[in-house]
mmCIF file of C-alpha atoms in Angstrom:
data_model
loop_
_atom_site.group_PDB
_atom_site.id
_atom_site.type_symbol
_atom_site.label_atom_id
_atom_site.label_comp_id
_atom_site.label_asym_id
_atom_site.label_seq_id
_atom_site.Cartn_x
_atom_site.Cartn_y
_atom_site.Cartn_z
ATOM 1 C CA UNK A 1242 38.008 133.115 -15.455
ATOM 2 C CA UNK A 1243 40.534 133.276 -18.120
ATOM 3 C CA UNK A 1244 38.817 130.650 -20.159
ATOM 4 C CA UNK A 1245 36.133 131.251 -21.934
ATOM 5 C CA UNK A 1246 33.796 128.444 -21.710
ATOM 6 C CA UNK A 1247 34.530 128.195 -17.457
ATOM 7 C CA UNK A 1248 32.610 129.287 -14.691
ATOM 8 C CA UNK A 1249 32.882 129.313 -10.795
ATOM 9 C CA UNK A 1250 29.842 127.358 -9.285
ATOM 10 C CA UNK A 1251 29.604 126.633 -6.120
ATOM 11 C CA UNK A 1252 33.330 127.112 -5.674
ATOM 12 C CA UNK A 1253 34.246 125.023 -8.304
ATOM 13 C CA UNK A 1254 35.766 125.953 -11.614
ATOM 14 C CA UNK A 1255 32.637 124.250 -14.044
ATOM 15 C CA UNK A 1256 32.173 123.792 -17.589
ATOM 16 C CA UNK A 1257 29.421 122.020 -19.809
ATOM 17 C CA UNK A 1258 30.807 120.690 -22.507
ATOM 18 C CA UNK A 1259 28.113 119.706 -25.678
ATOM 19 C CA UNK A 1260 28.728 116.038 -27.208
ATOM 20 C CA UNK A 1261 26.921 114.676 -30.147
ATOM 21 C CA UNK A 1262 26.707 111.444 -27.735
ATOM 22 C CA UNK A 1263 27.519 109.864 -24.557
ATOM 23 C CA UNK A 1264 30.238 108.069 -25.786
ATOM 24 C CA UNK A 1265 32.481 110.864 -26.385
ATOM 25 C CA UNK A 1266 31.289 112.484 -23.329
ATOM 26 C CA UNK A 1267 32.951 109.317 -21.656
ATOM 27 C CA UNK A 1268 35.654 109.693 -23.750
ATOM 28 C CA UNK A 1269 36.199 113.502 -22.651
ATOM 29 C CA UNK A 1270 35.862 111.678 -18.608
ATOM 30 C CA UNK A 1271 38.851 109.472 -19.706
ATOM 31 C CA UNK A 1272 40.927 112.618 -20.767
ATOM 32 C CA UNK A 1273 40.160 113.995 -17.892
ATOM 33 C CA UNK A 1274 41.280 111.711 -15.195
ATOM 34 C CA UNK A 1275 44.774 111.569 -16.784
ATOM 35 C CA UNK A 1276 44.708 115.191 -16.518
ATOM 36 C CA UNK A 1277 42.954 116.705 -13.199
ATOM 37 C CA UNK A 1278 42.681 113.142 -11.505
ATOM 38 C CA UNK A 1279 40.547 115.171 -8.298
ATOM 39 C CA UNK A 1280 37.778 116.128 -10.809
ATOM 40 C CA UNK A 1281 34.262 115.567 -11.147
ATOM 41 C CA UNK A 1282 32.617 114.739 -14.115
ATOM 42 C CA UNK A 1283 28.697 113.857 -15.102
ATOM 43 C CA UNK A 1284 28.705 111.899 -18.362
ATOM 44 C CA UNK A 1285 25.124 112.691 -19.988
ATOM 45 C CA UNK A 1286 23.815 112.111 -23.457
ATOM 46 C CA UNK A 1287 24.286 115.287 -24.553
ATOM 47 C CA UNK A 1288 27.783 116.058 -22.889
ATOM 48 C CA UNK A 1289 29.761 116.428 -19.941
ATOM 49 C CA UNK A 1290 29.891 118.747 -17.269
ATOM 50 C CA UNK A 1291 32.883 119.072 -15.319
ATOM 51 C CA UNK A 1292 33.854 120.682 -12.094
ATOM 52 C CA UNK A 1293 37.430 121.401 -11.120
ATOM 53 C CA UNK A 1294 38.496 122.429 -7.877
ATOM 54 C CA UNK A 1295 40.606 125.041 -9.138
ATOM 55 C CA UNK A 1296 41.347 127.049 -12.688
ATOM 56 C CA UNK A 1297 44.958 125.437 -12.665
ATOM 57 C CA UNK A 1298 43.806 122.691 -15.441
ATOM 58 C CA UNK A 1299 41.121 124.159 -17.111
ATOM 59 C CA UNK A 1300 42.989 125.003 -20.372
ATOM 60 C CA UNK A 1301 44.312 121.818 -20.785
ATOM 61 C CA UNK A 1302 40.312 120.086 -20.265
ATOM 62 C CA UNK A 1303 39.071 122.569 -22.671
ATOM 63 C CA UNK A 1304 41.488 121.781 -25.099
ATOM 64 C CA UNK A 1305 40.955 118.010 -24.973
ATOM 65 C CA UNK A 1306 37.649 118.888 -25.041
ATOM 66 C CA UNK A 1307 38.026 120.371 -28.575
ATOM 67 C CA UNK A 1308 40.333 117.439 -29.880
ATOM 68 C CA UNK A 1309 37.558 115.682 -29.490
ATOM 69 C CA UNK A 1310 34.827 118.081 -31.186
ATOM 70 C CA UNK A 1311 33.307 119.131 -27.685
ATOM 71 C CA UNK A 1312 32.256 122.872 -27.565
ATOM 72 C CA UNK A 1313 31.528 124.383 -24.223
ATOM 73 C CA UNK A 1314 28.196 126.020 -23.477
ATOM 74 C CA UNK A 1315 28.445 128.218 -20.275
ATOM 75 C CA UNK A 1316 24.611 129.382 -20.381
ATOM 76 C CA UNK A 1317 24.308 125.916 -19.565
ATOM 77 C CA UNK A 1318 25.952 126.178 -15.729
ATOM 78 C CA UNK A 1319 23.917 126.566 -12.474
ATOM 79 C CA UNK A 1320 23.533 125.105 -9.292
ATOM 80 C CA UNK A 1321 20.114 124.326 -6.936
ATOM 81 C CA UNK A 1322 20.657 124.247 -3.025
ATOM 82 C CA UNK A 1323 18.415 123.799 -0.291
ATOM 83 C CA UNK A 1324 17.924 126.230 2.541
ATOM 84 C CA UNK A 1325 16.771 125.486 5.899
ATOM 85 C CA UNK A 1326 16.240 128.003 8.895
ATOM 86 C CA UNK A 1327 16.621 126.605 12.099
ATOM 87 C CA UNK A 1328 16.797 127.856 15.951
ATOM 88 C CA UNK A 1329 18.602 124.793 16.567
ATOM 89 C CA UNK A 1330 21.253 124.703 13.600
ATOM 90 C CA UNK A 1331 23.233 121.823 15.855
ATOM 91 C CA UNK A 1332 19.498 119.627 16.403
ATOM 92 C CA UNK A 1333 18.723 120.098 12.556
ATOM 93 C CA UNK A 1334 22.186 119.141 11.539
ATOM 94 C CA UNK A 1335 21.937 115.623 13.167
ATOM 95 C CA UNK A 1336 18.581 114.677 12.201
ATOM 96 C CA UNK A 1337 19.543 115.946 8.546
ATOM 97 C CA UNK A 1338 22.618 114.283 8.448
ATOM 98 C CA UNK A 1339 21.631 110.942 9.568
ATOM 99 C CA UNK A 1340 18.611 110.716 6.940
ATOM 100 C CA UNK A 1341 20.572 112.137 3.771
ATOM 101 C CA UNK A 1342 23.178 110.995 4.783
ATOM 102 C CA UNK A 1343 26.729 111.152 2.917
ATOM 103 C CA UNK A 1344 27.255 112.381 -0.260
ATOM 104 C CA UNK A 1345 30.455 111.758 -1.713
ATOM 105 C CA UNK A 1346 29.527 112.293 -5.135
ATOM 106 C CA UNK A 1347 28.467 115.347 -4.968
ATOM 107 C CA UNK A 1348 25.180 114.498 -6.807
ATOM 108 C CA UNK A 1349 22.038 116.383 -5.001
ATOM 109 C CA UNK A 1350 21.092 119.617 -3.746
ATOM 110 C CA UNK A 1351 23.097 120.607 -0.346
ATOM 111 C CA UNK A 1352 20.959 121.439 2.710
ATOM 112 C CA UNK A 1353 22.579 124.299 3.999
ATOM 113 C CA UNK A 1354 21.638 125.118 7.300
ATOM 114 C CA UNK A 1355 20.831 128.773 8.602
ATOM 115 C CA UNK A 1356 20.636 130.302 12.307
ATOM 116 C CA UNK A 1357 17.121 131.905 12.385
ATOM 117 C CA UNK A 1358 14.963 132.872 15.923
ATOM 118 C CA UNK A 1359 11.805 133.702 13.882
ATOM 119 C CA UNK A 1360 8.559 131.377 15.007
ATOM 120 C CA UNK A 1361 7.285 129.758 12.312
ATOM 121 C CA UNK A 1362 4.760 126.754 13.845
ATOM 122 C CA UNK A 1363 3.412 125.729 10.538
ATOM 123 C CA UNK A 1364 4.340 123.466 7.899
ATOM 124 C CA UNK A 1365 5.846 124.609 4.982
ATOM 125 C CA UNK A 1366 5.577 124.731 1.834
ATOM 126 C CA UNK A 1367 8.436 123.006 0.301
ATOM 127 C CA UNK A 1368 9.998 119.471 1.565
ATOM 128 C CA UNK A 1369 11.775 116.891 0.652
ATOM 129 C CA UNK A 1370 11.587 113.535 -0.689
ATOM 130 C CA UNK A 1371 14.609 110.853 0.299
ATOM 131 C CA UNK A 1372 14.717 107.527 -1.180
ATOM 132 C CA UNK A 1373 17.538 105.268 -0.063
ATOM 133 C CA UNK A 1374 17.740 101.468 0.120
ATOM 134 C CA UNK A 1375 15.343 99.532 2.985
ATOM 135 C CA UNK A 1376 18.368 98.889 4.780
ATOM 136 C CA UNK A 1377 19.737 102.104 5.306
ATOM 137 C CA UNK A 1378 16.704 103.296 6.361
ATOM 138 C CA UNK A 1379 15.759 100.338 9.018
ATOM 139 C CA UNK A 1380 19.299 101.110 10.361
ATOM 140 C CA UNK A 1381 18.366 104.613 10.815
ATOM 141 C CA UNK A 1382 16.133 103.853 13.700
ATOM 142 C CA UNK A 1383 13.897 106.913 13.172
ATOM 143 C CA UNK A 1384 10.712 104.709 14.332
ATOM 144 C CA UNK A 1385 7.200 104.914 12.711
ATOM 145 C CA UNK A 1386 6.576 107.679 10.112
ATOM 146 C CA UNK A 1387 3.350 109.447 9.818
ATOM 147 C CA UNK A 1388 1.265 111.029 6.682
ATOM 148 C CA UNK A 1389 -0.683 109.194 4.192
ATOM 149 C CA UNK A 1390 2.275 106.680 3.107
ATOM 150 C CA UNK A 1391 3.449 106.507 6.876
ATOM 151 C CA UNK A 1392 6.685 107.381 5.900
ATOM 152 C CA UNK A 1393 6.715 111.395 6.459
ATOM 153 C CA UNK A 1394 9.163 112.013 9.543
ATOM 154 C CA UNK A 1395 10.148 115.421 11.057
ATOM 155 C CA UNK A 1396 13.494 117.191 12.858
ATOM 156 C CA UNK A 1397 12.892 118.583 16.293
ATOM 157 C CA UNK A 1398 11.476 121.829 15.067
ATOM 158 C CA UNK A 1399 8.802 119.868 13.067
ATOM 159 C CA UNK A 1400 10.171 120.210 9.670
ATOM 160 C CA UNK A 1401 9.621 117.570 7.349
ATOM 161 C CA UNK A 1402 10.656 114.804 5.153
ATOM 162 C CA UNK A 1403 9.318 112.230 3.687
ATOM 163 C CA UNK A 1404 11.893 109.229 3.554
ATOM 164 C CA UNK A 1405 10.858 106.151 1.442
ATOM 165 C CA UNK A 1406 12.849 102.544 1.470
ATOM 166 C CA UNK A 1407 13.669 101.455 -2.060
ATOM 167 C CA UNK A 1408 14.115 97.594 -2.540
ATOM 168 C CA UNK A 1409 16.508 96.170 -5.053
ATOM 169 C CA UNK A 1410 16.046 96.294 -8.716
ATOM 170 C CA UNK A 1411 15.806 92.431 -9.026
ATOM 171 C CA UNK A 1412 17.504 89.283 -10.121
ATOM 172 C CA UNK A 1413 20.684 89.625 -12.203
ATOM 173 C CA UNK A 1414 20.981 93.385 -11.017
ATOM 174 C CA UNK A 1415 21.639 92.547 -7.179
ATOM 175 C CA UNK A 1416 23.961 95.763 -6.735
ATOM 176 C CA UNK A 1417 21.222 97.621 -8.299
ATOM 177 C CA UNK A 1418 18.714 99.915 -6.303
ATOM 178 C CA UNK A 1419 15.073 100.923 -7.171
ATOM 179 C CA UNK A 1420 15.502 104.242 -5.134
ATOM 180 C CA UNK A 1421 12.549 106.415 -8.076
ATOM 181 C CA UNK A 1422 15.743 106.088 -10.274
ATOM 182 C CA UNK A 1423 17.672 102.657 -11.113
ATOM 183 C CA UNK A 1424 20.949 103.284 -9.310
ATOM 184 C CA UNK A 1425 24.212 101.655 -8.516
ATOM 185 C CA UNK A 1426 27.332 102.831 -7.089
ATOM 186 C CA UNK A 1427 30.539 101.751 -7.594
ATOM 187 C CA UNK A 1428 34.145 101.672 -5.834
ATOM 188 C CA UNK A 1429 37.114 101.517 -7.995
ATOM 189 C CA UNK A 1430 40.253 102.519 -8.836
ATOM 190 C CA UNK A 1431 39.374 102.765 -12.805
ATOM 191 C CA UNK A 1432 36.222 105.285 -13.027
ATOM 192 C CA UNK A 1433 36.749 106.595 -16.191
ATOM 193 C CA UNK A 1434 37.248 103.060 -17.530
ATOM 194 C CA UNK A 1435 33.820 102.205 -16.387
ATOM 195 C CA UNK A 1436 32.574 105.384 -17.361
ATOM 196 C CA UNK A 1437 33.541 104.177 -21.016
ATOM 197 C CA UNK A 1438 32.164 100.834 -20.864
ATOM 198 C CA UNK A 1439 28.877 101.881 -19.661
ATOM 199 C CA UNK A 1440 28.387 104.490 -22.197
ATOM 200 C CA UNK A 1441 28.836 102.142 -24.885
ATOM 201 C CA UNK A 1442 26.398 99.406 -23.235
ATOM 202 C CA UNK A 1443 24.052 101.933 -23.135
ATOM 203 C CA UNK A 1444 24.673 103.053 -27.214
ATOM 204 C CA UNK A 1445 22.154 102.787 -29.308
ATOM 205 C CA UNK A 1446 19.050 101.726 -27.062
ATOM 206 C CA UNK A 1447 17.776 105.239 -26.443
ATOM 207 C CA UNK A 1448 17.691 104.825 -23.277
ATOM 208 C CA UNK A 1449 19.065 107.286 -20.960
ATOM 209 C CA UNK A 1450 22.163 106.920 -18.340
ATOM 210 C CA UNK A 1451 23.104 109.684 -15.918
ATOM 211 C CA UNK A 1452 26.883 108.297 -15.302
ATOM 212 C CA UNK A 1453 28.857 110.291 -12.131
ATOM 213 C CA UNK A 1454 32.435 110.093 -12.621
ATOM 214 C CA UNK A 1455 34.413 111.265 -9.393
ATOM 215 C CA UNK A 1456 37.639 109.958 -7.784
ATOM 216 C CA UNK A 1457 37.260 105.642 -7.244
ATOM 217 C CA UNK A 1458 33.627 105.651 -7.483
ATOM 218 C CA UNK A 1459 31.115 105.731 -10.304
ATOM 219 C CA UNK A 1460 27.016 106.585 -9.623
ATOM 220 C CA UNK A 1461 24.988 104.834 -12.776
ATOM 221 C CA UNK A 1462 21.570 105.806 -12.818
ATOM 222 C CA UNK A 1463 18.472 105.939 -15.228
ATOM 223 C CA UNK A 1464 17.037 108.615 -13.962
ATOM 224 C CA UNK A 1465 13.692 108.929 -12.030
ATOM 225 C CA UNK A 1466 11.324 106.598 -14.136
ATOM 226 C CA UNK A 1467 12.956 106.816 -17.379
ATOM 227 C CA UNK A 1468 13.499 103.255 -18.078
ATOM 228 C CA UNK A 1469 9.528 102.319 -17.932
ATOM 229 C CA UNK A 1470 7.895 101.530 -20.144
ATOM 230 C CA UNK A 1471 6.764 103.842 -22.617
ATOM 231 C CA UNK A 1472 8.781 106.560 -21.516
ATOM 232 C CA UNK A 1473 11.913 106.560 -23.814
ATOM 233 C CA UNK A 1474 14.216 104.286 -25.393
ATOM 234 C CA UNK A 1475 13.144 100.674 -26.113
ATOM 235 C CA UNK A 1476 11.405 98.853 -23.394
ATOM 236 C CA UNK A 1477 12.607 95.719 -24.109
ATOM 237 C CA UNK A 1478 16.353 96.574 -23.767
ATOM 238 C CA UNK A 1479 15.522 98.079 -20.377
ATOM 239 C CA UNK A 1480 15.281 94.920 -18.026
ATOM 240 C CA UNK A 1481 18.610 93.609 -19.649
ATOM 241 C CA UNK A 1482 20.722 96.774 -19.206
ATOM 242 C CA UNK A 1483 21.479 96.922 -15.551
ATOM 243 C CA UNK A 1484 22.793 93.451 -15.777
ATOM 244 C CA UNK A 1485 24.497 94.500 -18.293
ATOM 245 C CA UNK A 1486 26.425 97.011 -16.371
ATOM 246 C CA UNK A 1487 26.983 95.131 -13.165
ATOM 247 C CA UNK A 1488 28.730 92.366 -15.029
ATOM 248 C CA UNK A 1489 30.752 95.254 -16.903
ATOM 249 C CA UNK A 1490 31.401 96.815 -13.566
ATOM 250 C CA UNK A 1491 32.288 93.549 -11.880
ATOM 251 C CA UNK A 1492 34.926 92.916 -14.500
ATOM 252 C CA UNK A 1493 36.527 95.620 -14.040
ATOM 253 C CA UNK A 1494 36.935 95.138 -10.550
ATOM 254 C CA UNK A 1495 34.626 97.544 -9.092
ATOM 255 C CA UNK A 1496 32.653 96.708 -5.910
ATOM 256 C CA UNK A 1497 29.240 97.956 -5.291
ATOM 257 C CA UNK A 1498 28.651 100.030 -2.481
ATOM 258 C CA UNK A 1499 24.556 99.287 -0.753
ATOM 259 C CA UNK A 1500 24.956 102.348 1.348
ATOM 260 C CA UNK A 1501 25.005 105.289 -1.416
ATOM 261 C CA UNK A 1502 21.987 104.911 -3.669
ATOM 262 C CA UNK A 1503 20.096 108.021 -3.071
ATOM 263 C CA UNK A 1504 17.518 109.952 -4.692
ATOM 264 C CA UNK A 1505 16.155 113.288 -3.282
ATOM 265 C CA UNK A 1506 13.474 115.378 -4.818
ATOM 266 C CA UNK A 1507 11.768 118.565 -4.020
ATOM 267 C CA UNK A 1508 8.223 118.961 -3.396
ATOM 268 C CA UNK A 1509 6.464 122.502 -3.512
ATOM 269 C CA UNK A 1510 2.741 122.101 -2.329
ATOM 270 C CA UNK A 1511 0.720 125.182 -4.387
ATOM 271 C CA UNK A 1512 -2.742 126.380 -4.678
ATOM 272 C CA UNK A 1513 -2.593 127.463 -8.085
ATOM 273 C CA UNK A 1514 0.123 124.958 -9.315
ATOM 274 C CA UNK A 1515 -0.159 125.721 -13.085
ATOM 275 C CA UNK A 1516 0.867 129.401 -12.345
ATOM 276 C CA UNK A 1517 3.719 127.853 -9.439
ATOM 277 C CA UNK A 1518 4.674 125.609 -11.708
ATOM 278 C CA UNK A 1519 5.363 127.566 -14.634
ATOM 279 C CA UNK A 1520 7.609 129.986 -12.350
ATOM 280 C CA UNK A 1521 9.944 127.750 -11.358
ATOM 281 C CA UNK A 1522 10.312 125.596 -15.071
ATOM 282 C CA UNK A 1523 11.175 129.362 -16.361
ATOM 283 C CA UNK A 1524 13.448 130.425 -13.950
ATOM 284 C CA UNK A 1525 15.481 127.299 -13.704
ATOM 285 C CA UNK A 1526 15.675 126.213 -17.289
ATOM 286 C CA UNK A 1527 13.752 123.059 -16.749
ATOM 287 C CA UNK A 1528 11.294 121.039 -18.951
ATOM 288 C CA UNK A 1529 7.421 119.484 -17.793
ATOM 289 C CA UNK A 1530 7.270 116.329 -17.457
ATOM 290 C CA UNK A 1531 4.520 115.564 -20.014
ATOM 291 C CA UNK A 1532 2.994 111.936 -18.956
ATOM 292 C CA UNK A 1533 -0.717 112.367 -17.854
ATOM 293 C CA UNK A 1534 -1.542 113.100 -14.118
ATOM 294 C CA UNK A 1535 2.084 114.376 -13.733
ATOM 295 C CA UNK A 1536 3.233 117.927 -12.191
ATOM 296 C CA UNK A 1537 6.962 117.085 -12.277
ATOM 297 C CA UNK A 1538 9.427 119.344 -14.039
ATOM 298 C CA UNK A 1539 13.197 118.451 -14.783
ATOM 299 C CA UNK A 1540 16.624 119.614 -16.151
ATOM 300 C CA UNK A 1541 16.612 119.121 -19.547
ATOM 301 C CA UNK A 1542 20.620 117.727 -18.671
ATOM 302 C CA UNK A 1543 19.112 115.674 -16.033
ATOM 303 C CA UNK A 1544 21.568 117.598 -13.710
ATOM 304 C CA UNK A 1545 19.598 118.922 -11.500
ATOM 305 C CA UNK A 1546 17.235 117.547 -8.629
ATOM 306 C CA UNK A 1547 13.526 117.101 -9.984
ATOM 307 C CA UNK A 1548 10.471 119.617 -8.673
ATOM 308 C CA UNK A 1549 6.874 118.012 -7.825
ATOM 309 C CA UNK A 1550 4.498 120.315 -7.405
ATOM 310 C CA UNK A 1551 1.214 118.831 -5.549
ATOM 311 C CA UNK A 1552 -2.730 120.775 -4.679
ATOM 312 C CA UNK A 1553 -2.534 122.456 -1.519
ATOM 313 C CA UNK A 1554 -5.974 123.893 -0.725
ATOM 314 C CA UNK A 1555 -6.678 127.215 -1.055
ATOM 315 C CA UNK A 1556 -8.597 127.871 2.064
ATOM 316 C CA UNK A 1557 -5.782 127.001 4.012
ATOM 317 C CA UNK A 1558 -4.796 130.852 4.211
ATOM 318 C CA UNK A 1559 -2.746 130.511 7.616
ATOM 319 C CA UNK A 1560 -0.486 128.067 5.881
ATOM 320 C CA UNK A 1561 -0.236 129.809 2.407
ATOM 321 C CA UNK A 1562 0.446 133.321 4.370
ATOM 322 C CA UNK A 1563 2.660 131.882 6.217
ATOM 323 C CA UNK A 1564 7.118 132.378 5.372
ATOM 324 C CA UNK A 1565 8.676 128.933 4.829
ATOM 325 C CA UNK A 1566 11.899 127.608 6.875
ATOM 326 C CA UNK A 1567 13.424 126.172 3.369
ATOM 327 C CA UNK A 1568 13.647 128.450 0.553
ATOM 328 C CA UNK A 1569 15.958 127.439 -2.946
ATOM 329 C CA UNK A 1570 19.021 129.046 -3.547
ATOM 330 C CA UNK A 1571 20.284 129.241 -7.440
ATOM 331 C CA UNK A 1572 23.674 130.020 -8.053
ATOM 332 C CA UNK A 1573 24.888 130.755 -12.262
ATOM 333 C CA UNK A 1574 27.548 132.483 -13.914
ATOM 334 C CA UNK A 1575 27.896 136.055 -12.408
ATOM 335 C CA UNK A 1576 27.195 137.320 -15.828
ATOM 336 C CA UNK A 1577 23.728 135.566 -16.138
ATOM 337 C CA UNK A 1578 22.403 136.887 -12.524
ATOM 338 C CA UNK A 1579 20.260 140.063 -13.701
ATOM 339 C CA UNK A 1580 18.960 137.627 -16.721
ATOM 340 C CA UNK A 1581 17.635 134.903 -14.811
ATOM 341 C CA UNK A 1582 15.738 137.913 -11.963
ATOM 342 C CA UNK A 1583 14.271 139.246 -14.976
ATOM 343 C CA UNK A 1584 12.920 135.616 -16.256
ATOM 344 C CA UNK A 1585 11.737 135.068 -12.801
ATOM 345 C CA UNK A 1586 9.623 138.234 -12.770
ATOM 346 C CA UNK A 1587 8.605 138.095 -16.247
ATOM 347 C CA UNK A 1588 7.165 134.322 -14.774
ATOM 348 C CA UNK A 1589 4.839 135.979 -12.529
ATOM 349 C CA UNK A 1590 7.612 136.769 -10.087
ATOM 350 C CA UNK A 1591 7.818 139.511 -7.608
ATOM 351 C CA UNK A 1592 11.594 140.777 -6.339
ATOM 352 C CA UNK A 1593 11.671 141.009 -2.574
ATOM 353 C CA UNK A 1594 15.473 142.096 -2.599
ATOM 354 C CA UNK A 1595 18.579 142.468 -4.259
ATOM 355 C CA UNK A 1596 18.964 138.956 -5.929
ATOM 356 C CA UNK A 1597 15.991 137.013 -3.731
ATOM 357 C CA UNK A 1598 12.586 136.976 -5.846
ATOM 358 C CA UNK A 1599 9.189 135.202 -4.632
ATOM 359 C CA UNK A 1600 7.256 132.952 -6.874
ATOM 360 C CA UNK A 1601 3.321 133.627 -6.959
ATOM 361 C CA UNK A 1602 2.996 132.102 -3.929
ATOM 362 C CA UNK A 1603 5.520 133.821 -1.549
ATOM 363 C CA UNK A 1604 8.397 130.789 -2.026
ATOM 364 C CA UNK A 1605 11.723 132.174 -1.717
ATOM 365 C CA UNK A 1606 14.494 131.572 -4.401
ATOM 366 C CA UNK A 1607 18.066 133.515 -4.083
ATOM 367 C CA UNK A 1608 19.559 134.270 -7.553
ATOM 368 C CA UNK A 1609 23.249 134.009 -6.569
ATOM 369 C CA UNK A 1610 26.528 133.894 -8.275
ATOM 370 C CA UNK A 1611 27.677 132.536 -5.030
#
């Protein structure tokens, strides 16, 4: 790409843009939609990234980026899919469809779903965690889960996921959703102007908000536990700021929609999880979550979907031996491919082929610059 400070991700033309706050991250989002209207932007603290779906307007974002003292950081770009091999692509699609259901923002991991005759009877590794609203979930009709919550349920070929009902957040914050993270979503035909409004709600409590900015809606979100207390921010400003934001968002004539709140997560089950762990937090660029008891790690930009790692036991040598269905597939900036194989290795690593690598424990991650 002509422009410096642009990458294609995932088909997209994507930039991270650095901003001393999330104000003029929001600020860069209103630019933006008078500009490339079709774009996607997440509004963080610490700046903006911005996906495009083609080069045509990329000049003109980068320099409005710069009137407004944002510098681009393309090291900061890459992308974290899901996976999943499947004798029955068209079974797996349905069942995986109906529990993540849509995702018009754009926000988690894609599931991608792979043709593959190879018997695997065990259960792997890696799964995921869903959160959506009790509703959504009740209308689902999936019956009775199983596992220790009773909430574990499985496609046709017996691969798993465990899909919790979140309630909502509580009184005054009705269009809110407890879903791991706070979360609302929001129709309306002024995104960036709520984009705006919440970042400056949010100034100067130190708390965090992960703001999605795409075409008539607007995701808010703290971020999985960040607003308890103790974790960052002030506590006490925590209760009142999702009222805060619905009454913003409901003058400005946006209308919540129940059905989106999401959260998804990734859990990787490990017999030594220390050296598992440590893999993946090198090779993706993501910090520990450092609160007693906790394996979780997380992009620093809060970008990216969080990793769990839990005990599996180590005499369960059938199931460790065994090749999962899901594997991870990472897709960065063509020019940062070899880098982040040699990180991955130098992690404890082992390269099985050109651009796939294993972690210590035989879980697959593709290195791709898609």
């Amino acid at each position: 790409m002509a422009d410096p400070g642009w990458r294609s991700i995932g088909g997209s033309a994507t930039a991270w843009f650095v901003a001393p706050s999330q104000v003029q991250a929001a600020a860069l989002a209103s630019r933006i939609a008078e500009l490339a209207p079709g774009s996607a932007v997440d509004v963080r603290a610490g700046g903006a990234r911005v996906r495009l779906d083609s080069a045509e307007h990329t000049a003109a974002v980068s320099a409005a980026a710069s009137d407004l003292g944002l510098t681009a950081d393309p090291g900061a770009l890459q992308r974290l899919d899901v996976v999943l091999e499947s004798a029955d692509p068209a079974g797996a699609a349905r069942f995986w469809g109906s529990v993540l259901g849509l995702d018009p923002a754009d926000r988690d991991p894609a599931l991608l779903i792979r043709r593959s005759d190879e018997h695997r009877p065990l259960r792997s590794r890696i799964h995921l965690d869903v959160v959506r609203p009790a509703p959504v979930v009740a209308e689902l009709g999936l019956g009775a889960g199983v596992g220790p919550y009773g909430v574990r349920q499985a496609d046709p070929e017996g691969n798993e996921v465990d899909l919790l009902p979140g309630g909502p957040l509580g009184e005054g914050a009705e269009e809110w959703w407890a879903v791991f993270s706070a979360m609302a979503c929001y129709r309306t035909d002024s995104p960036a102007r709520l984009a705006a409004a919440a970042a400056d709600l949010v100034a100067g409590t130190g708390l965090p908000l992960l703001v999605d900015v795409r075409p008539d809606l607007v995701v808010l979100a703290s971020g999985k536990a960040q607003w308890e207390d103790g974790v960052c921010g002030s506590a006490a400003a925590a209760p009142a700021l999702p009222t805060r934001l619905q009454s913003a968002a409901r003058d400005l004539g946006a209308v919540a929609d129940p059905q989106l709140p999401r959260f998804r997560q990734l859990f990787l089950d490990a017999a030594d999880v220390a050296a598992v762990q440590a893999f993946w937090t090198a090779v993706l660029g993501y910090v520990a979550d450092e609160r007693p008891g906790l394996t979780e790690i997380h992009d620093p930009r809060r970008l990216g979907p969080v990793m769990v790692f839990q005990p599996l036991d180590p005499a369960e040598e059938d199931r460790r031996r065994q090749r999962n269905r899901l594997h991870l597939v990472l897709t960065v900036p063509e020019d940062a491919v070899r880098a982040r194989i040699d990180t991955a290795l130098a992690a404890g690593g082992r390269l099985v082929d050109e651009g796939r690598v294993v972690d210590p424990e035989g879980n697959e991650l593709v290195v791709t610059s898609g």
